[in-house]
Coordinates of C-alpha atoms and ligand atoms in Angstrom, one line a residue:
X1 CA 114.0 220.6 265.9
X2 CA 114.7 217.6 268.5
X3 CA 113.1 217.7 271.5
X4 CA 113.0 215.2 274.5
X5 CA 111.7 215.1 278.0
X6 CA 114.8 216.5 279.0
X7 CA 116.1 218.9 276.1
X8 CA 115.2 221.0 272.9
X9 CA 117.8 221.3 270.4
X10 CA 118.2 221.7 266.5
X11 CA 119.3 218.8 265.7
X12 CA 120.2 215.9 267.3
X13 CA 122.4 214.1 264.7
X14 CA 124.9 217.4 265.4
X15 CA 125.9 215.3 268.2
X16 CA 129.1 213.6 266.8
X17 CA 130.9 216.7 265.6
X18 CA 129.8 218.6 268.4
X19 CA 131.7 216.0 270.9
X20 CA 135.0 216.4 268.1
X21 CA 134.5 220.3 269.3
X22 CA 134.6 219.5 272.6
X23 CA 137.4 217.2 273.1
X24 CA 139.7 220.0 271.3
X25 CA 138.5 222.0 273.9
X26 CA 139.2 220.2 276.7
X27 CA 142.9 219.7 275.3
X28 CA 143.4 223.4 275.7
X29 CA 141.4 224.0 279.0
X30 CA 144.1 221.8 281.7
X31 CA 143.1 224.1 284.8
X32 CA 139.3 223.0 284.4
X33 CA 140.3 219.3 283.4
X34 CA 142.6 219.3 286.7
X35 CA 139.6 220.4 288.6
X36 CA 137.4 217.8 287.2
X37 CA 139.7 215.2 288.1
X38 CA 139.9 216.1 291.3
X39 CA 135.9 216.8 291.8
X40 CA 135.0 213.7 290.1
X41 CA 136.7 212.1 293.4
X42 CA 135.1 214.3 295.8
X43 CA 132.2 215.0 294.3
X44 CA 132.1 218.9 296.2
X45 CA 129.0 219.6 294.0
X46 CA 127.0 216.4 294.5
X47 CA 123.1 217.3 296.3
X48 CA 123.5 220.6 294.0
X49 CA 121.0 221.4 291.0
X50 CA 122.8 223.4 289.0
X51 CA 120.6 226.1 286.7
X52 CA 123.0 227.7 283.9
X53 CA 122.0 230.5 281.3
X54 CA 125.6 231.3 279.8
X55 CA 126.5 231.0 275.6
X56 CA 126.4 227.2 274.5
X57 CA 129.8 226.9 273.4
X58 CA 132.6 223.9 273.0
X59 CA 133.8 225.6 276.3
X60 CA 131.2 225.9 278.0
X61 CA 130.3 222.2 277.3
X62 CA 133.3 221.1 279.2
X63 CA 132.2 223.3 282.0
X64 CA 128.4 221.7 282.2
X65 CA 130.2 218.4 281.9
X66 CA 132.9 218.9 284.4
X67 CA 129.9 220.4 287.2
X68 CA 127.9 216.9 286.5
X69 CA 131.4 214.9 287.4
X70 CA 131.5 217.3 290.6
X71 CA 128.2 215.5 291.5
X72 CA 125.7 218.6 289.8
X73 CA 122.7 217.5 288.3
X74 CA 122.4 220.9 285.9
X75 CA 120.3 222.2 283.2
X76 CA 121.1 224.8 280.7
X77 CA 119.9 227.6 278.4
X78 CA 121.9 230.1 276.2
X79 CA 122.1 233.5 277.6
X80 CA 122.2 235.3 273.8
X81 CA 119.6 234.0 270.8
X82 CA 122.2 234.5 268.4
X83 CA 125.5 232.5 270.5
X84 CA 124.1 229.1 271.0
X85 CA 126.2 226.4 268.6
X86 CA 123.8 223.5 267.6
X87 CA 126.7 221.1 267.3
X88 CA 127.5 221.6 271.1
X89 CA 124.0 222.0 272.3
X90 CA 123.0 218.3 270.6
X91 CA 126.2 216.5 272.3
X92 CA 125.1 218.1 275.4
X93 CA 121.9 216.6 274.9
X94 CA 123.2 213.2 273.5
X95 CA 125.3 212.8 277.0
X96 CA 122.4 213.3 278.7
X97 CA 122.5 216.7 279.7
X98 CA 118.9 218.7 280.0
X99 CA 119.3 221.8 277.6
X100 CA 117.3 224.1 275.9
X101 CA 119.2 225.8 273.0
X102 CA 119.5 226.9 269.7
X103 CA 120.9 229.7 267.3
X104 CA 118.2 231.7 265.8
X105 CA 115.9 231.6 269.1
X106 CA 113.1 234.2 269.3
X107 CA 112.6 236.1 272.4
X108 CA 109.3 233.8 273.5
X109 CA 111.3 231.0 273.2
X110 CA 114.7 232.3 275.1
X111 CA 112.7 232.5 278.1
X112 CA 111.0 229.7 277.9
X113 CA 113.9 228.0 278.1
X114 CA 115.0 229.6 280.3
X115 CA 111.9 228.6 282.8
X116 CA 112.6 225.4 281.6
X117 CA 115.8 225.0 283.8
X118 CA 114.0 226.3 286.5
X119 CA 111.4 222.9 286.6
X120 CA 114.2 221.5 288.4
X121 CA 114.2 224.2 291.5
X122 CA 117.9 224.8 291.3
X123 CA 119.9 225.2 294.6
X124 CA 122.6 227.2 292.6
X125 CA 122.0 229.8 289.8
X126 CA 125.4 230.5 286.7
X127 CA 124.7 233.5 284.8
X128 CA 125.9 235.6 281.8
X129 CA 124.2 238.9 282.1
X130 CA 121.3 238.1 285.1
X131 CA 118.6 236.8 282.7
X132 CA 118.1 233.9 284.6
X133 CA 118.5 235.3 288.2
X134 CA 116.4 238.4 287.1
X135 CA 113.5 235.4 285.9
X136 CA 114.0 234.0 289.6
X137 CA 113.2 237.4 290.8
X138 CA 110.7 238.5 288.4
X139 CA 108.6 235.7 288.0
X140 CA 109.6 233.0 290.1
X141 CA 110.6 234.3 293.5
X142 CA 109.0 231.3 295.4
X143 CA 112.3 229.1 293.7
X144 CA 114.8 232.5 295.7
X145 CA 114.6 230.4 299.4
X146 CA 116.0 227.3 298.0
X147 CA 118.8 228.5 296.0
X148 CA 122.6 228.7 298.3
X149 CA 123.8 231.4 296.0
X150 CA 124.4 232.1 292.4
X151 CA 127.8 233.7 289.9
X152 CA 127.6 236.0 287.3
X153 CA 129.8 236.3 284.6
X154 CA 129.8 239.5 282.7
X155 CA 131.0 242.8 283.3
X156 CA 127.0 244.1 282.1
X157 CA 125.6 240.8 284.6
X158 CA 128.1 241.8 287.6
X159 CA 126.8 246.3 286.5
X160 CA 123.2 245.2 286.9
X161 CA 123.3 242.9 289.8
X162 CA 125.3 245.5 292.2
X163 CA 122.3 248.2 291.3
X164 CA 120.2 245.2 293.1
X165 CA 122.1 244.9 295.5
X166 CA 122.2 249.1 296.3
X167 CA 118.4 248.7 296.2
X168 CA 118.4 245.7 298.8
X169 CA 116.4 243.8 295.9
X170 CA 119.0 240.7 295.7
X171 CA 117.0 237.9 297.2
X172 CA 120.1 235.4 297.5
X173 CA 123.7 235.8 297.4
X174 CA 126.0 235.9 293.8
X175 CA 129.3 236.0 293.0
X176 CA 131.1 238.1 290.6
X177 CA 133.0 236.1 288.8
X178 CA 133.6 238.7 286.3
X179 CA 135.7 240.7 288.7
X180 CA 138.2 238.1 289.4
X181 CA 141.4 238.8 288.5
X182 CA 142.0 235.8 286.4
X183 CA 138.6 236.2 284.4
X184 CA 138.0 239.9 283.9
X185 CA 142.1 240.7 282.6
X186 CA 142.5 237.9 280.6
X187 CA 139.0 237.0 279.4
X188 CA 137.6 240.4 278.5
X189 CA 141.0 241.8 277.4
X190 CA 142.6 238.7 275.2
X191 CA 140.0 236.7 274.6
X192 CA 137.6 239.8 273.3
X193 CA 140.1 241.2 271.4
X194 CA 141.1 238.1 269.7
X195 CA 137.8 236.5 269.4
X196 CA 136.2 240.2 268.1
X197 CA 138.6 240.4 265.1
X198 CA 137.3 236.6 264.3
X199 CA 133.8 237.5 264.2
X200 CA 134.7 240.2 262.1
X201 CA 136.8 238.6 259.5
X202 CA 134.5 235.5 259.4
X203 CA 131.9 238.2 258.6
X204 CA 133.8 240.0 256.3
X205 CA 136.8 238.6 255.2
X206 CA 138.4 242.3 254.9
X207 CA 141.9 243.2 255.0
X208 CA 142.4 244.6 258.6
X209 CA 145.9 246.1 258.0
X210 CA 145.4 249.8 256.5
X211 CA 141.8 250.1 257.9
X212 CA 140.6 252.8 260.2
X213 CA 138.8 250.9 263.2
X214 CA 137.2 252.9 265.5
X215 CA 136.7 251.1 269.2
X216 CA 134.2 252.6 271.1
X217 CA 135.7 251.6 274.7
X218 CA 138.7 251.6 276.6
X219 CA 138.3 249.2 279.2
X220 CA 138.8 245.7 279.7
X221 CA 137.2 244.9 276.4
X222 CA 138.1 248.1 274.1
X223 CA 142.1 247.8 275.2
X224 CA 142.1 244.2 274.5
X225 CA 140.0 244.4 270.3
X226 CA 142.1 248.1 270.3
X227 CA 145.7 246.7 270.7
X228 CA 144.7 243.0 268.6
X229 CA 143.4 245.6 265.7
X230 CA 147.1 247.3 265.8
X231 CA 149.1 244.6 265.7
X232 CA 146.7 243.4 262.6
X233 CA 148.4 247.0 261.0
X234 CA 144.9 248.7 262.1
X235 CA 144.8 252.3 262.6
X236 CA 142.8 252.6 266.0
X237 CA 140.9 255.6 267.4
X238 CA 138.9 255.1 270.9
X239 CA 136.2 256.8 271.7
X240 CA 135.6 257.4 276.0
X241 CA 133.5 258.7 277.8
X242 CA 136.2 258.0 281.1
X243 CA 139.0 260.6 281.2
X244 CA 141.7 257.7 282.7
X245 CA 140.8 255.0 280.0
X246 CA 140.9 258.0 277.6
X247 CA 144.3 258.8 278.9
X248 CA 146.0 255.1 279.1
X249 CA 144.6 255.1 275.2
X250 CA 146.1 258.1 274.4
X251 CA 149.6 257.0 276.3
X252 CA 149.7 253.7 274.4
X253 CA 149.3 255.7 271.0
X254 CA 145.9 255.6 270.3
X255 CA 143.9 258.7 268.5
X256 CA 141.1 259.8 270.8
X257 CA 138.2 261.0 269.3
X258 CA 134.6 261.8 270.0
X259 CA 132.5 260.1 268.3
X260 CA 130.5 262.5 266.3
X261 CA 134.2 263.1 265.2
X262 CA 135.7 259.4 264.2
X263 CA 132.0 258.3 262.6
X264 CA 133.4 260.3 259.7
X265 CA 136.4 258.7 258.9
X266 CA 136.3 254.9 260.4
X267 CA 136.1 251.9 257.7
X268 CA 135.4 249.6 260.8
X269 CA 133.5 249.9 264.1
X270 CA 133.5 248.0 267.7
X271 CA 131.7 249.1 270.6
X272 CA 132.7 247.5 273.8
X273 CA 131.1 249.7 276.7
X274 CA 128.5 248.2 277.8
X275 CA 126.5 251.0 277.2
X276 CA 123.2 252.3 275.2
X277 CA 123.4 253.9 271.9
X278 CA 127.3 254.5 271.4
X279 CA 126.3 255.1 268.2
X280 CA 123.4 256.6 267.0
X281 CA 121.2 256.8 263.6
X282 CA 122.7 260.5 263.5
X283 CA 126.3 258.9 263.3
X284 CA 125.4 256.3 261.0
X285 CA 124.0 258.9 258.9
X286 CA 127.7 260.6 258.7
X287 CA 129.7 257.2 258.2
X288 CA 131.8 256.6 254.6
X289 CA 130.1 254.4 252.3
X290 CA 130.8 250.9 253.4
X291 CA 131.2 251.3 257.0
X292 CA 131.5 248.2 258.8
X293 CA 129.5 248.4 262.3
X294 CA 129.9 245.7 264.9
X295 CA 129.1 245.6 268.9
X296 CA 131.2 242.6 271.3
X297 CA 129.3 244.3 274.1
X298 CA 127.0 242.5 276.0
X299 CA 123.3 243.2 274.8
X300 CA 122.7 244.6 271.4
X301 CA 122.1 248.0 272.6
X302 CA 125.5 249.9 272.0
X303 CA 124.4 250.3 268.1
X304 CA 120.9 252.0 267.9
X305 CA 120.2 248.6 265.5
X306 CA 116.3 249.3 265.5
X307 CA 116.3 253.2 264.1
X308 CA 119.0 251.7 261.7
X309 CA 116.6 249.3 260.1
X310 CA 113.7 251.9 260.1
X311 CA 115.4 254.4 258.6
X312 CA 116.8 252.0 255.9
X313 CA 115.7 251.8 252.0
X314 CA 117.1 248.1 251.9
X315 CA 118.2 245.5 254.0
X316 CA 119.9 242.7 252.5
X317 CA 121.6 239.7 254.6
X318 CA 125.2 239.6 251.8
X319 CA 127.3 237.1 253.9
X320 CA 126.4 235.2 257.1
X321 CA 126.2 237.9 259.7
X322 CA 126.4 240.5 257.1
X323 CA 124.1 242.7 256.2
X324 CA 123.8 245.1 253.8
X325 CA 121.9 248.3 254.6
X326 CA 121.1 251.3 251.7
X327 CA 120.3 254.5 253.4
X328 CA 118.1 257.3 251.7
X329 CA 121.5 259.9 251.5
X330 CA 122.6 256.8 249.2
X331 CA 125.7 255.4 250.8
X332 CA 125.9 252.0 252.8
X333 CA 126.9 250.4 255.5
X334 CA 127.3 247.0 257.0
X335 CA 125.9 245.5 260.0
X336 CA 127.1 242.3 261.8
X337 CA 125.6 239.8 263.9
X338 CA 122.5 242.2 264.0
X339 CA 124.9 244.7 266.7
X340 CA 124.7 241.6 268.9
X341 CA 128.1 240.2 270.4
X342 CA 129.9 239.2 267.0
X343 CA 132.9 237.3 268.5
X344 CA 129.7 234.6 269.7
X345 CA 127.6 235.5 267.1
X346 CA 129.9 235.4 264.0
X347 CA 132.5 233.1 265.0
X348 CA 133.8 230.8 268.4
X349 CA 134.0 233.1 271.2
X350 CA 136.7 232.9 273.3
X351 CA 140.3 230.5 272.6
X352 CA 139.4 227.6 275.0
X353 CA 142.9 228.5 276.5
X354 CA 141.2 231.7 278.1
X355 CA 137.5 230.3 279.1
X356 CA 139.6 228.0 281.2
X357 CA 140.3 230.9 283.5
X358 CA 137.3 232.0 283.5
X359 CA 135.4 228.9 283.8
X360 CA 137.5 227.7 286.6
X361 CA 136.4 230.6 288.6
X362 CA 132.7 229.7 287.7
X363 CA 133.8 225.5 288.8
X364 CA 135.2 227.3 292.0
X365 CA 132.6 229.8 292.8
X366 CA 130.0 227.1 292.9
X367 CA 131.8 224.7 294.8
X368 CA 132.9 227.7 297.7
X369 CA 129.2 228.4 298.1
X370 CA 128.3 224.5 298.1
X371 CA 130.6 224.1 300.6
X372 CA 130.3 226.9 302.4
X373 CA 133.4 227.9 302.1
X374 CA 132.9 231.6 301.8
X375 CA 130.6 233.9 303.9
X376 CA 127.8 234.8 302.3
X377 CA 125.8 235.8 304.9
X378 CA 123.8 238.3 303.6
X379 CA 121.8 239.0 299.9
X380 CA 124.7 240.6 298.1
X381 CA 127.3 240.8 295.1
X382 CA 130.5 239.0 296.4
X383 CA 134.2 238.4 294.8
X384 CA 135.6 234.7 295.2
X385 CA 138.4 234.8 297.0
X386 CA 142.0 235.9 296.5
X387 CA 143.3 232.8 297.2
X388 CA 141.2 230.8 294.9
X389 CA 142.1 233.1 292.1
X390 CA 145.9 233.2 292.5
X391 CA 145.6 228.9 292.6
X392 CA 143.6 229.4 289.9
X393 CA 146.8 231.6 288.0
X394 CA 149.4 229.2 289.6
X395 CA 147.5 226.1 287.8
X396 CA 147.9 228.1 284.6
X397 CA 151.3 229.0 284.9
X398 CA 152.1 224.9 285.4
X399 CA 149.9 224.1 282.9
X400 CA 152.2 226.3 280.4
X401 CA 155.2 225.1 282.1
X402 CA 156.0 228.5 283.8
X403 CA 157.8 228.9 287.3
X404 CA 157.3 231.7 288.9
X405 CA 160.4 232.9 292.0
X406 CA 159.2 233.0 295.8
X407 CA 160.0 235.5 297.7
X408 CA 162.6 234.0 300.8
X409 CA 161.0 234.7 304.6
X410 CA 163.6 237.8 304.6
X411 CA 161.9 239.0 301.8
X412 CA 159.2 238.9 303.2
X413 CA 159.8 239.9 306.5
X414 CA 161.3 242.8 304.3
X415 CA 157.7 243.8 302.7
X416 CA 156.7 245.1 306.1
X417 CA 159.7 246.3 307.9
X418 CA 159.6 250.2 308.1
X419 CA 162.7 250.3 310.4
X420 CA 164.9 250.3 307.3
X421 CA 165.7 253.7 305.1
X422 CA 167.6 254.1 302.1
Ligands
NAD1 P1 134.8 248.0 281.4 O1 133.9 248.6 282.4 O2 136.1 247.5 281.7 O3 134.9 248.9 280.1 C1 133.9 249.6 279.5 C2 134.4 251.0 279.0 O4 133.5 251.6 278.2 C3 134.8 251.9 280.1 O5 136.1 252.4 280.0 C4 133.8 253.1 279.9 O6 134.3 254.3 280.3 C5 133.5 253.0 278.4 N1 132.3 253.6 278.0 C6 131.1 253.6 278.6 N2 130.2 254.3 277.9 C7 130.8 254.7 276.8 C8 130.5 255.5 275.7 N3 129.2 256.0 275.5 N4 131.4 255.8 274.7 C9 132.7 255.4 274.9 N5 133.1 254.6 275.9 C10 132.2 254.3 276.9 O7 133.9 246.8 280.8 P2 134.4 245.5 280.0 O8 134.8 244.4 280.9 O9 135.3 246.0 279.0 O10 133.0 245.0 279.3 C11 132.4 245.8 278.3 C12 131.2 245.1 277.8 O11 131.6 243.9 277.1 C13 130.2 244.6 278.8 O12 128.9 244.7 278.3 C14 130.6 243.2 279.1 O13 129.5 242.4 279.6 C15 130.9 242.7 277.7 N6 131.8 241.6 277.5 C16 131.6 240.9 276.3 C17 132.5 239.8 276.1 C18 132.3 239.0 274.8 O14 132.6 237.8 274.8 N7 131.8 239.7 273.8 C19 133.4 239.4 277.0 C20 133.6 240.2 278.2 C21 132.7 241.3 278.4
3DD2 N1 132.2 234.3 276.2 C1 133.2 234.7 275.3 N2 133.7 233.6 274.8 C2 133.1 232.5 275.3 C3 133.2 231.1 275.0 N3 134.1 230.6 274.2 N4 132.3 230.3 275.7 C4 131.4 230.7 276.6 C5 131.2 232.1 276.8 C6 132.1 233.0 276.2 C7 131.4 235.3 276.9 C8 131.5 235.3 278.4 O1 131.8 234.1 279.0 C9 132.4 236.3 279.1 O2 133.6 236.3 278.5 C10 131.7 237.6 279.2 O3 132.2 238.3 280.1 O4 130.8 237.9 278.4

């Protein structure tokens, strides 16, 4: 372990391939690199302490470095023990960055890195599932009068933070940036479902085409691993709990099963809800011998993981990620990632091409509630902006060299003309 006044990371000497990561990165994210271009000249950001708790990735290190050329002084922790990539967490550290991160962290430690951004008494909070606005509120509410505003980017985050907000509990504004159009139906549908299949072939290294995989979802998430897993020659079943994502499943060909039903026959499982035990010891207990189980949901709580390991007669780690587990009745099954998110866990995460969306809705977010751009007048969950999202879109398009038709002032004098019939 290296640690400075100013970071804790695994190893320091990671630092050159980690900035080889990173420059790929930013050659695929041109929306965040326009921005930082642009910010570096106006610094939007600069007065602003920036306190981030989000997966230490190769994306996410352009979007640290891009908020410092905005003018944000910023500190960081990972927001998942198992996501952080020690490569990207020493360049971080090596350019000067502070940062507190590293695969394999414990729970005592998560947190206290977590506090450890928080020496700096941020004046803007950047989440991935509220562990760091919940320590704010939890144990260091005095920092709550200081800080403009914070974003959240996870469906599970955005879930937990609009329950705070029901209960009057939010003690400074957030946005959702998980509910912008240009994150939350690009992000959670193509990036999961590619970067899902990743962890679990880098896991397993199993032929996908032929194999039963049984998604435990339909939304954003569970369409996006469901229709990657068919065009990989997968036969999908979902399992819902919703009857509309159940139908749009069904109307795009998928089997829909309960899962008490699919746990019999599936080679291959994802759950992608969101939700607690999606799939129980009792369902485990019914699977085929060598049944693959795997969660991209956000906390490690959609595979009942603990009861699995109790109930066990061995446990052995037989890849990276992989673990073998021997039940009593005799049969096996394997577990990845420990049920924790195995596209971050097992592989990359997201293609930098989609984090760019999502990131640049983070960049924006921040910078709106800097600049006041946005009311945020009172302690609640907000959504950035229509307009910010569809420049956000239109910089994409460029970027890939798509133009788009405009609609002439008839047209759209047109849109709202009732006077004309058939
Ligand atoms: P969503 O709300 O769009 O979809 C969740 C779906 O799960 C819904 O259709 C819901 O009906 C269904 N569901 C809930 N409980 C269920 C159950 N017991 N059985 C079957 N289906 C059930 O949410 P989303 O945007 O798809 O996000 C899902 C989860 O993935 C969240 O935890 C989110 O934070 C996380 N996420 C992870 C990544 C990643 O990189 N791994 C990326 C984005 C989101
Ligand atoms: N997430 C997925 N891929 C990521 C990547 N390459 N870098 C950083 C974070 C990444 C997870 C979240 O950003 C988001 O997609 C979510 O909603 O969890």
């Amino acid at each position: 372990m290296d640690q400075g006044e100013t970071f804790k990371v695994k190893d320091l000497s990671l630092s050159d391939e980690g900035r080889l990561r990173i420059d790929w990165a930013e050659s695929r994210m041109p929306v965040l690199m326009k921005l930082r271009d642009e910010f570096s000249k106006t610094k939007p950001l600069k007065g602003q302490r920036v306190a981030g708790c989000l997966h230490v990735t190769k994306e996410t290190a352009v979007l640290v470095e891009t908020l410092v050329a905005a003018g944000a002084e910023v500190a960081w922790s990972g927001c998942n023990p198992l996501s952080t990539n020690d490569t990207i967490a020493a360049a971080l550290a090596k350019n000067g960055i502070k940062i507190w991160a590293w695969h394999g962290m414990d729970t005592e430690n998560y947190y206290w890195a977590i506090d450890k951004t928080l020496e700096f008494k941020p004046t803007l909070t950047l989440d991935d599932g509220a562990d760091l606005i919940f320590r704010v509120h939890n144990n260091h509410s005095e920092l709550a009068k200081g800080i403009l505003g914070g974003t959240e980017e996870t469906t599970t985050g955005v879930h937990r933070l609009r329950a705070m907000d029901a209960d009057s509990k939010l003690k400074y504004p957030v946005i959702a940036v998980n509910d912008t159009p240009t994150k939350w139906e690009f992000d959670n549908v193509y990036g999961t479902g590619q970067s899902t299949l990743d962890g679990i072939l880098r896991a397993t290294s199993i032929l996908l085409a032929g194999k039963t995989i049984v998604v435990a979802g339909y939304g954003h998430c569970g369409r996006g691993v469901a229709n990657r897993a068919k065009g990989m020659g997968a036969n999908v079943i979902v399992t819902e709990i919703d009857p509309i994502a159940a139908l749009k499943a069904t109307l795009e060909g998928f089997v829909v099963q309960k899962m008490e039903t699919a746990a019999k026959v599936g080679d291959v499982f994802v759950t992608t809800t969101g939700m607690k035990d999606v799939i129980t010891l009792d369902h485990i207990k019914t699977m085929k011998d060598g049944a693959i189980l795997s969660n991209t949901g956000h906390y490690d709580v959609e595979i009942q993981v603990d009861a699995l390991l109790e109930y066990a007669t061995s446990v052995k780690e037989i890849r990276p990620n992989n673990e073998e587990i021997v039940l009593p009745e005799g049969h096996k099954v394997y577990l990845l990632a420990r049920g924790r998110l195995v596209n971050l866990a097992a592989a990359e995460g997201h293609p930098s091409e989609v984090m760019d969306m999502s990131f640049s809705g983070q960049l924006m977010s921040l910078v709106s509630l800097a600049q006041k751009k946005i009311d945020v007048t009172g302690n609640h969950v907000y959504t950035l902006p229509d307009e910010i999202d569809k420049d956000i879109a239109e910089y994409k398009l460029v970027s890939m060299g798509i133009e788009l038709d405009r609609l002439s002032d008839e047209q759209t004098a047109y849109l709202t003309a009732y006077d004309e019939g058939t």
